[in-house]
Coordinates of C-alpha atoms in Angstrom, one line a residue:
Chain A
M28 CA 0.0 0.0 0.0
S29 CA 1.5 3.4 -0.9
P30 CA 1.7 5.9 1.9
K31 CA -0.9 8.6 2.1
A32 CA 0.1 12.2 1.1
S33 CA -0.4 13.3 4.7
D34 CA 2.0 10.6 5.9
I35 CA 4.7 11.9 3.5
F36 CA 4.0 15.4 4.6
D37 CA 4.4 14.3 8.2
I38 CA 7.9 13.0 7.4
L39 CA 8.8 16.2 5.6
I40 CA 7.7 18.3 8.6
R41 CA 9.6 16.1 11.1
Q42 CA 12.7 16.5 9.0
H43 CA 12.4 20.3 8.9
A44 CA 10.9 20.9 12.3
D45 CA 14.2 22.0 14.0
M46 CA 15.1 24.3 11.2
L47 CA 11.6 25.8 11.0
T48 CA 11.6 26.4 14.8
A49 CA 15.0 28.0 14.7
F50 CA 13.9 30.2 11.8
I51 CA 10.7 31.3 13.7
Y52 CA 12.8 32.0 16.8
S53 CA 15.1 34.1 14.6
M54 CA 12.3 36.1 13.1
S55 CA 10.0 36.6 16.0
F56 CA 10.3 38.9 19.0
D57 CA 8.1 36.9 21.3
R58 CA 8.7 33.3 22.2
S59 CA 5.1 32.8 23.2
E60 CA 4.1 33.2 19.5
V61 CA 6.3 30.4 18.2
D62 CA 3.9 27.6 18.9
D63 CA 1.1 29.3 17.0
I64 CA 3.3 30.4 14.1
F65 CA 4.7 26.9 13.8
Q66 CA 1.2 25.4 13.6
E67 CA -0.1 28.0 11.2
T68 CA 2.9 27.5 8.9
I69 CA 2.4 23.8 8.8
L70 CA -1.3 24.1 8.1
T71 CA -0.8 26.6 5.3
A72 CA 1.9 24.5 3.8
W73 CA -0.4 21.5 3.8
K74 CA -3.3 23.5 2.2
R75 CA -0.9 24.9 -0.5
I76 CA 1.2 21.8 -1.0
E77 CA 0.0 21.6 -4.7
E78 CA 1.6 24.9 -5.3
F79 CA 5.0 23.6 -4.2
D80 CA 7.4 23.1 -7.1
S81 CA 8.9 19.7 -6.3
T82 CA 12.0 20.4 -8.4
R83 CA 12.9 23.0 -5.8
P84 CA 14.0 22.5 -2.1
F85 CA 11.2 22.3 0.5
A86 CA 13.0 24.3 3.3
P87 CA 13.0 27.8 1.6
W88 CA 9.4 27.3 0.6
L89 CA 8.4 26.4 4.2
R90 CA 10.4 29.4 5.5
G91 CA 8.6 31.7 3.1
I92 CA 5.3 30.7 4.6
A93 CA 6.6 31.0 8.1
R94 CA 7.9 34.5 7.3
N95 CA 4.5 35.6 6.2
H96 CA 2.9 34.3 9.4
V97 CA 5.5 36.1 11.5
L98 CA 4.8 39.3 9.7
A99 CA 1.1 38.8 10.0
T100 CA 1.4 38.3 13.7
A101 CA 3.6 41.3 14.0
R102 CA 1.1 43.5 12.2
K103 CA -1.7 42.2 14.4
K104 CA 0.3 43.3 17.4
R105 CA 1.3 46.6 15.9
R106 CA 4.9 45.7 15.8
Y107 CA 5.0 46.0 12.0
R108 CA 7.4 48.9 11.6
A109 CA 9.9 47.7 14.1
H110 CA 9.8 44.2 12.8
L111 CA 9.7 44.7 9.1
H112 CA 13.2 45.5 8.0
E113 CA 13.5 44.0 4.6
L114 CA 17.2 43.8 4.6
L115 CA 17.2 42.1 7.9
E116 CA 14.7 39.5 6.8
E117 CA 16.6 38.8 3.6
R118 CA 19.8 38.3 5.5
V119 CA 18.1 35.8 7.9
E120 CA 16.8 33.9 4.9
E121 CA 20.3 34.0 3.3
Q122 CA 21.9 32.5 6.4
F123 CA 19.3 29.8 6.7
G124 CA 19.8 29.1 3.0
R125 CA 23.5 28.7 3.8
L126 CA 22.7 26.3 6.6
D127 CA 20.6 24.2 4.3
R128 CA 23.7 23.6 2.2
N129 CA 26.0 22.7 5.1
S130 CA 26.9 19.0 5.4
G131 CA 25.0 16.9 7.9
D132 CA 21.9 14.7 7.9
S133 CA 20.0 16.7 10.5
F134 CA 19.8 20.4 11.4
A135 CA 21.6 19.7 14.6
E136 CA 24.6 18.3 12.6
R137 CA 24.5 21.3 10.3
I138 CA 24.9 23.7 13.2
A139 CA 27.3 21.5 15.3
E140 CA 30.1 24.0 14.9
L141 CA 28.1 26.4 17.1
K142 CA 29.0 24.5 20.3
G143 CA 32.7 24.7 19.3
C144 CA 32.3 28.5 18.9
I145 CA 30.6 28.8 22.3
A146 CA 33.5 27.0 23.9
Q147 CA 35.8 29.6 22.4
L148 CA 33.9 32.6 23.8
H149 CA 35.4 34.8 26.5
E150 CA 34.4 33.5 29.9
E151 CA 31.9 36.3 30.8
A152 CA 30.2 36.0 27.4
R153 CA 30.1 32.2 27.6
E154 CA 28.5 32.3 31.0
A155 CA 25.8 34.7 29.7
I156 CA 25.0 32.4 26.7
E157 CA 24.9 29.3 28.8
L158 CA 22.7 30.7 31.4
V159 CA 20.1 32.1 29.0
Y160 CA 20.2 29.7 26.2
I161 CA 21.3 26.3 27.5
C162 CA 20.0 26.4 31.1
G163 CA 16.9 28.5 30.1
V164 CA 17.3 31.0 32.9
D165 CA 15.1 34.1 32.6
L166 CA 17.2 37.1 31.4
S167 CA 16.6 39.3 34.4
L168 CA 17.4 36.4 36.8
A169 CA 20.6 35.6 34.8
A170 CA 21.6 39.2 35.0
Q171 CA 21.1 39.1 38.8
R172 CA 23.1 35.9 39.1
V173 CA 26.2 37.4 37.4
G174 CA 25.8 40.7 39.2
A175 CA 25.1 42.9 36.2
T176 CA 22.2 45.2 35.4
E177 CA 19.7 43.8 32.9
E178 CA 20.8 46.3 30.2
T179 CA 24.4 45.5 30.6
F180 CA 23.6 41.8 30.5
R181 CA 21.5 42.2 27.4
K182 CA 24.3 44.0 25.6
R183 CA 26.7 41.3 26.7
L184 CA 24.5 38.7 25.2
Y185 CA 24.2 40.7 21.9
R186 CA 27.9 41.1 21.6
A187 CA 28.3 37.4 22.3
R188 CA 25.9 36.5 19.6
L189 CA 27.8 38.8 17.1
W190 CA 31.0 37.1 18.1
L191 CA 29.4 33.7 17.5
A192 CA 28.2 34.8 14.1
D193 CA 31.7 35.8 13.2
C194 CA 33.0 32.5 14.4
L195 CA 30.4 30.7 12.3
K196 CA 31.5 32.7 9.3
N197 CA 35.1 31.8 9.9
K198 CA 34.0 28.1 9.9
Q199 CA 32.0 28.7 6.8
V200 CA 28.7 27.7 8.5
F201 CA 27.5 31.2 7.8
Q202 CA 28.2 33.3 4.8
Chain B
M3 CA 15.3 53.8 17.0
K4 CA 14.6 52.0 20.2
N5 CA 11.0 51.3 20.9
E6 CA 10.5 49.9 24.4
S7 CA 6.9 48.9 23.7
H8 CA 8.1 46.4 21.2
Q9 CA 10.3 44.5 23.5
M10 CA 9.6 41.4 25.5
P11 CA 11.4 41.6 28.8
D12 CA 12.7 38.1 28.6
D13 CA 13.7 38.2 25.0
P14 CA 17.4 38.7 24.3
N15 CA 16.5 39.7 20.8
A16 CA 14.9 42.9 22.1
F17 CA 18.2 44.7 22.3
D18 CA 18.6 44.3 18.5
L19 CA 16.0 47.0 18.0
G20 CA 18.2 49.6 19.4
S21 CA 21.4 48.5 17.9
D22 CA 23.3 50.8 15.6
D23 CA 24.7 47.9 13.7
S24 CA 23.8 47.3 10.0
P25 CA 20.6 45.2 9.4
Q26 CA 22.9 42.4 8.1
R27 CA 24.8 42.4 11.3
Q28 CA 21.6 42.4 13.4
A29 CA 20.2 39.6 11.3
D30 CA 23.3 37.5 11.9
A31 CA 22.8 38.0 15.7
R32 CA 19.2 37.0 15.3
V33 CA 20.0 33.8 13.5
V34 CA 22.5 33.0 16.2
H35 CA 19.7 33.7 18.7
G36 CA 17.4 31.2 16.9
L37 CA 20.2 28.6 16.7
L38 CA 21.1 29.0 20.4
L39 CA 17.5 28.5 21.5
M40 CA 17.6 25.1 19.9
L41 CA 20.4 24.1 22.3
D42 CA 18.0 24.5 25.3
R43 CA 17.8 21.2 27.1
S44 CA 14.0 21.0 26.8
E45 CA 13.7 22.3 23.3
A46 CA 13.7 18.8 21.7
A47 CA 10.5 17.9 23.6
R48 CA 8.9 21.2 22.7
V49 CA 9.6 20.7 19.0
A50 CA 8.2 17.1 19.2
A51 CA 5.0 18.5 20.8
R52 CA 4.7 21.2 18.2
V53 CA 5.1 18.7 15.4
D54 CA 2.4 16.4 17.0
R55 CA 0.0 19.2 17.3
A56 CA 0.6 20.5 13.8
T57 CA 0.3 17.1 12.2
A58 CA -2.9 16.4 14.1
A59 CA -4.3 19.6 12.8
V60 CA -3.3 18.6 9.3
R61 CA -5.0 15.3 9.6
A62 CA -8.1 17.0 10.8
A63 CA -8.0 19.5 7.9
E64 CA -7.4 16.6 5.5
F65 CA -10.2 14.5 6.9
E66 CA -13.1 16.9 7.0
P67 CA -13.3 17.9 3.3
R68 CA -13.0 14.2 2.2
L69 CA -16.0 13.3 4.4
V70 CA -18.3 15.9 3.0
G71 CA -17.2 15.2 -0.6
T72 CA -18.9 17.4 -3.3
R73 CA -22.2 17.9 -1.6
N74 CA -23.1 21.3 -0.1
Y75 CA -21.4 22.0 3.2
T76 CA -23.7 22.7 6.1
L77 CA -22.9 25.5 8.4
R78 CA -21.9 23.0 11.1
E79 CA -19.5 21.2 8.7
R80 CA -18.0 24.5 7.6
L81 CA -17.4 25.6 11.1
A82 CA -15.9 22.2 12.0
W83 CA -13.7 22.3 9.0
I84 CA -12.5 25.9 9.7
G85 CA -11.9 24.9 13.3
G86 CA -9.9 21.9 12.1
S87 CA -7.6 24.1 10.2
I88 CA -6.8 26.3 13.2
G89 CA -6.1 23.4 15.5
M90 CA -7.9 20.2 16.4
A91 CA -8.7 21.1 20.0
A92 CA -9.9 24.5 19.0
A93 CA -12.1 22.9 16.3
I94 CA -13.7 20.5 18.8
G95 CA -14.2 23.2 21.3
L96 CA -15.9 25.4 18.7
A97 CA -18.1 22.6 17.4
L98 CA -19.2 21.6 20.8
L99 CA -19.8 25.2 21.9
L100 CA -22.0 25.9 18.9
F101 CA -23.5 22.5 18.3
P102 CA -23.8 20.2 21.4
S103 CA -24.5 17.2 19.2
S104 CA -21.5 17.6 16.8
T105 CA -20.9 15.7 13.6
E106 CA -19.4 12.2 13.5
A107 CA -16.8 13.6 11.2
T108 CA -15.5 15.9 13.9
A109 CA -15.6 13.0 16.4
L110 CA -13.6 10.9 14.0
A111 CA -11.1 13.7 13.5
A112 CA -10.8 13.9 17.3
L113 CA -9.9 10.2 17.3
D114 CA -7.1 11.0 14.9
S115 CA -5.8 13.6 17.1
M116 CA -6.0 11.4 20.2
R117 CA -4.0 8.7 18.2
S118 CA -1.4 11.3 17.2
A119 CA -1.1 12.5 20.8
T120 CA -0.7 8.9 22.0
R121 CA 2.1 8.3 19.6
S122 CA 4.3 10.8 21.4
G123 CA 4.5 8.3 24.3
G124 CA 5.5 9.1 27.8
R125 CA 2.2 8.1 29.3
C126 CA 1.2 5.5 31.9
Y127 CA -2.2 4.0 32.5
E128 CA -3.8 1.7 35.0
V129 CA -5.7 -1.2 33.5
L130 CA -8.8 -2.4 35.4
I131 CA -10.8 -5.4 34.3
Q132 CA -14.1 -7.0 35.1
P133 CA -14.0 -10.6 33.9
Q134 CA -17.0 -12.3 32.4
R135 CA -16.7 -15.0 35.1
P136 CA -14.5 -15.1 38.1
P137 CA -11.3 -17.3 38.3
H138 CA -11.8 -20.9 39.3
G139 CA -12.6 -21.2 43.0
V140 CA -13.3 -17.5 43.4
P141 CA -16.9 -16.6 44.3
D142 CA -18.5 -14.1 42.1
Q143 CA -19.3 -11.2 44.6
Q144 CA -19.1 -8.5 42.0
R145 CA -22.2 -6.6 41.0
P146 CA -22.6 -6.5 37.2
M147 CA -21.5 -3.1 36.0
G148 CA -24.1 -0.8 34.6
A149 CA -27.0 -3.2 35.2
S150 CA -29.4 -0.4 35.7
R151 CA -28.3 2.1 33.1
D152 CA -26.2 2.6 30.0
P153 CA -22.8 1.2 30.9
L154 CA -21.1 4.1 29.1
D155 CA -23.0 6.7 31.1
R156 CA -20.8 6.7 34.1
P157 CA -17.7 8.7 35.2
D158 CA -14.3 7.0 35.2
R159 CA -13.0 8.3 38.5
G160 CA -15.8 7.5 40.8
P161 CA -16.7 4.0 42.3
L162 CA -15.6 1.2 40.1
D163 CA -18.2 -1.5 40.5
G164 CA -16.8 -4.9 39.7
L165 CA -13.5 -3.6 38.2
R166 CA -10.2 -4.6 39.7
R167 CA -6.7 -3.3 38.9
V168 CA -4.8 -6.0 37.0
G169 CA -1.9 -4.1 35.5
E170 CA -0.4 -1.1 34.0
L171 CA 0.1 0.1 30.4
R172 CA 3.1 2.3 29.5
L173 CA 3.4 4.0 26.2
G174 CA 6.7 5.0 24.7
A175 CA 7.6 7.0 21.6
E176 CA 7.1 5.5 18.1
G177 CA 4.4 3.1 19.1
R178 CA 6.3 1.2 21.8
W179 CA 4.4 -0.1 24.8
T180 CA 4.4 -2.5 27.7
L181 CA 1.5 -4.1 29.4
T182 CA 2.3 -5.5 32.9
M183 CA -0.4 -7.8 34.2
M184 CA -0.5 -9.4 37.7
P185 CA -2.6 -12.7 37.4
P186 CA -2.6 -15.1 40.3
R187 CA 0.3 -17.3 39.0
G188 CA 2.8 -14.4 38.7
R189 CA 3.7 -11.3 36.9
I190 CA 3.6 -11.3 33.1
V191 CA 4.8 -8.4 30.9
M192 CA 4.0 -8.0 27.3
G193 CA 5.2 -5.3 25.0
F194 CA 6.4 -3.9 21.7
D195 CA 9.9 -2.7 21.4
G196 CA 9.5 -1.0 18.0
H197 CA 10.4 -4.1 16.1
E198 CA 8.7 -7.1 17.5
Y199 CA 6.1 -8.1 20.1
W200 CA 7.2 -10.0 23.1
A201 CA 5.9 -11.5 26.4
V202 CA 7.9 -12.4 29.5
E203 CA 6.1 -15.2 31.3
P204 CA 6.1 -15.5 35.2
G205 CA 9.2 -17.9 35.0
G206 CA 11.2 -15.4 33.0
T207 CA 10.9 -17.0 29.6
I208 CA 10.8 -14.6 26.8
R209 CA 8.4 -15.3 23.9
R210 CA 8.5 -13.3 20.7
F211 CA 5.7 -12.7 18.2
D212 CA 5.6 -11.2 14.8
S213 CA 2.1 -9.6 15.4
V214 CA 0.1 -8.3 18.3
R215 CA -2.6 -10.8 17.2
A216 CA -0.3 -13.7 17.9
L217 CA 0.6 -12.3 21.2
G218 CA -3.0 -11.7 22.1
G219 CA -3.9 -15.3 21.3
R220 CA -1.3 -16.5 23.8
S221 CA -2.4 -14.2 26.6
L222 CA -6.2 -14.2 26.3
G223 CA -6.8 -16.3 29.4
I224 CA -5.5 -13.5 31.7
L225 CA -8.4 -11.3 30.8
T226 CA -11.2 -13.8 30.9
T227 CA -10.2 -15.7 34.1
G228 CA -7.3 -13.7 35.6
I229 CA -5.1 -16.7 35.0
F230 CA -2.4 -17.1 32.3
D231 CA -3.7 -20.1 30.5
T232 CA -2.2 -22.0 27.6
P233 CA -4.5 -21.1 24.7
D234 CA -6.7 -23.7 23.1
A235 CA -5.9 -24.8 19.6
E236 CA -8.6 -22.6 18.1
T237 CA -7.3 -19.5 19.7
E238 CA -3.7 -20.2 18.7
Q239 CA -4.7 -21.0 15.1
G240 CA -6.7 -17.8 14.9
G241 CA -3.9 -15.8 16.3
A242 CA -1.4 -17.1 13.9
S243 CA -3.6 -16.6 10.9
G244 CA -4.8 -13.2 11.9
T245 CA -8.3 -14.0 10.6
T246 CA -10.2 -13.6 13.9
P247 CA -11.4 -10.4 15.3
P248 CA -8.9 -8.5 17.5
D249 CA -8.3 -10.0 20.8
T250 CA -8.6 -8.1 24.0
I251 CA -4.8 -7.6 24.4
E252 CA -5.0 -5.5 21.2
Y253 CA -7.5 -3.3 22.7
L254 CA -5.4 -2.8 25.8
T255 CA -2.6 -1.2 23.7
L256 CA -4.8 1.9 23.2
T257 CA -3.5 2.6 19.7
S258 CA -5.4 -0.4 18.5
V259 CA -8.5 0.9 20.2
L260 CA -8.2 4.1 18.4
D261 CA -7.6 2.3 15.1
S262 CA -10.5 -0.1 15.3
L263 CA -13.0 2.6 16.3
K264 CA -12.7 4.3 12.9
R265 CA -13.4 1.0 11.1
D266 CA -16.1 -0.8 13.0
Y267 CA -17.9 1.8 15.2
T268 CA -20.2 4.7 15.0
V269 CA -18.6 7.5 17.0
T270 CA -20.2 10.6 18.5
F271 CA -19.4 13.3 21.0
D272 CA -20.9 13.0 24.4
S273 CA -21.6 16.7 25.0
R274 CA -23.3 16.0 28.3
S275 CA -20.0 14.9 29.9
Q276 CA -17.7 17.7 28.7
T277 CA -17.6 19.2 32.2
E278 CA -17.5 15.9 34.1
S279 CA -16.3 16.9 37.5
A280 CA -14.2 13.7 38.1
F281 CA -11.4 15.2 36.0
D282 CA -9.5 18.3 37.1
R283 CA -9.5 19.8 33.6
P284 CA -11.7 20.4 30.6
I285 CA -12.4 17.2 28.8
T286 CA -13.5 15.9 25.4
V287 CA -15.6 12.7 25.5
V288 CA -16.2 10.5 22.5
Q289 CA -18.4 7.4 22.5
A290 CA -18.4 4.6 20.1
R291 CA -20.9 1.8 19.5
R292 CA -20.2 -1.2 17.4
T293 CA -22.1 -1.1 14.1
S294 CA -22.2 -4.9 13.5
A295 CA -23.9 -7.5 15.8
A296 CA -22.1 -8.3 19.0
D297 CA -19.8 -11.3 18.7
G298 CA -18.6 -11.5 22.3
R299 CA -15.0 -10.9 21.4
T300 CA -15.0 -7.3 20.5
P301 CA -16.3 -4.4 22.6
S302 CA -19.8 -3.4 21.9
A303 CA -19.2 0.1 23.2
V304 CA -16.3 2.3 24.0
R305 CA -16.0 5.6 25.8
L306 CA -12.9 7.8 25.5
V307 CA -12.1 10.8 27.7
A308 CA -9.3 13.1 26.6
D309 CA -7.8 16.3 27.8
A310 CA -9.7 19.0 25.8
S311 CA -6.6 21.0 24.9
T312 CA -4.0 18.4 24.2
L313 CA -6.4 15.4 23.3
Q314 CA -4.1 13.2 25.4
V315 CA -6.3 10.2 26.4
L316 CA -7.3 10.3 30.0
S317 CA -9.4 7.1 30.1
V318 CA -10.9 4.5 27.9
R319 CA -13.8 2.3 29.0
L320 CA -14.5 -0.8 26.9
I321 CA -17.8 -2.7 27.4
W322 CA -18.3 -6.2 26.0
S323 CA -21.8 -7.5 25.3
D324 CA -23.2 -10.2 27.5
K325 CA -24.0 -12.2 24.4
Q326 CA -21.9 -15.3 23.7
P327 CA -20.4 -15.6 20.2
K328 CA -22.5 -17.7 17.9
G329 CA -21.4 -21.0 16.7
P330 CA -22.4 -22.6 13.4
A331 CA -26.0 -22.0 12.2
G332 CA -26.6 -19.6 15.0
T333 CA -26.1 -22.1 17.9
E334 CA -24.6 -20.8 21.1
R335 CA -20.8 -21.3 21.1
P336 CA -19.5 -23.6 23.8
T337 CA -18.9 -21.6 27.0
S338 CA -15.2 -22.6 27.0
A339 CA -14.7 -20.5 23.8
P340 CA -12.6 -17.4 24.4
T341 CA -14.6 -14.2 24.9
G342 CA -13.6 -10.8 26.0
P343 CA -14.0 -9.6 29.6
K344 CA -17.2 -7.9 30.7
A345 CA -15.5 -4.5 30.9
V346 CA -12.1 -2.9 30.8
L347 CA -11.1 0.6 32.0
I348 CA -7.7 2.0 31.0
R349 CA -7.2 5.3 32.9
H350 CA -4.3 7.7 33.0
A351 CA -2.2 7.0 36.1
Q352 CA -1.9 9.8 38.5
G353 CA 1.0 10.6 40.9
T354 CA 3.5 7.9 41.4
V355 CA 1.6 4.8 40.2
C356 CA 4.2 4.3 37.5
G357 CA 7.9 4.5 38.0
E358 CA 10.7 5.8 35.7
T359 CA 10.3 4.8 32.1
D360 CA 13.5 5.0 30.0
D361 CA 14.1 3.6 26.5
D362 CA 15.4 0.3 27.9
W363 CA 12.0 -0.3 29.6
F364 CA 10.5 -1.5 26.3
R365 CA 13.0 -4.3 25.9
P366 CA 11.9 -7.8 27.2
E367 CA 15.2 -8.5 28.9
R368 CA 14.5 -5.7 31.3
H369 CA 11.5 -7.6 32.7
Q370 CA 13.1 -11.1 33.1

């Protein structure tokens, strides 16, 4: 018995779920929106699957749908102007396109170099990244824990992310 | 431009709004932010849950239009379909809110979502059984369940007339499960490790089966008498050939219940029970009644209770008909022929009923 279209779609979605989640995290300003945007993206993709050109890769098409849902959500919440910076969006898509082409069977393998870059961070920056992103500590609590103001800590995180982006470029994970 | 109203206090991305860096540079920092969030220790579970919810909604969206075909949609069907596309739980809630006796199509879609939620594993259930007849030498002091009213019309957390706890069901990811039974002659564990079905008998012997039907044939006696009997030739032959109706063991694996209901039963929502106080959360209740004549081996009615928001199954009550299966030319089958129990209740285990379940749990060697 041949598999149903929805079964094949399930497999595709499971293959791309990590990438899609990371993309929505990158585009969205509010983590609480991610669940809804993810689900709306999948449903839209399913309803429009006949429009998908199967000679082209699935991931950019899926990200295009997710991007529209992120923007629609931003508009609804009146974040449109702050959010919509076309150059920024294009660059996010470029970087994810680059990640698609990296070697590795899974998304985790394609971004494996990130852990190596984190290990190379200056101690203060590494501590900030680990507290917020790996241990999931709330930003204000993390700031208290390291004895910094929230604004200082936020800047520290931002600089750490820029440093990590440069590291990933050097390792040709980013472009 | 820095606009504080656009910032989420716990979102490290918020700082980007005020950065003087180029959009490309800010974008790179945002991508790193997205990648870093994937390193969070609990993110894998969150992604799995998102995928399950989204694929359940896809199945609901797929199912509704196919059922209504080319005929004109009724308002009820349109609303159910629209609801399906924004999320299964939302669809069910919407349909039930507007139409207390919702369509069978939506009830079937709810079954799909329950099945999908079950596949994610990580659940543990108590199994309670009321045998058709008590074990040899045990006086029958149990009142017949539901004698005075519809057997489905009863809560699953109140008094459990005639039902006794006989085991536990644990569900793992990718369809893996174990069913631990405690018949009088010792503990027996059955399961599926993702590749094959197995049973560990009270003496520690591992038996392996290529189908759940074959496993069910070997273990039927537990459910009818509470004793792990060697099956009679008919049962064993039926189990091997797979031509008989599903045996009770199959129904205890939960996934099989959800599969069989779509084939052989008429399913409806029970709108009266959506606020059943025995559960500490909003619930969705689906009832199923067998469409063909009772054969004594398959449940005549089934009642499922699920969490209304996640559609995780909270309890399943299976009722077998009192009628014996018919023999040739409509004669009563000999009483020694295997039949199902009178009733089974599979209910989500609360608190510490079940211990730690790791991947190794679903291998038979763990239970020798």
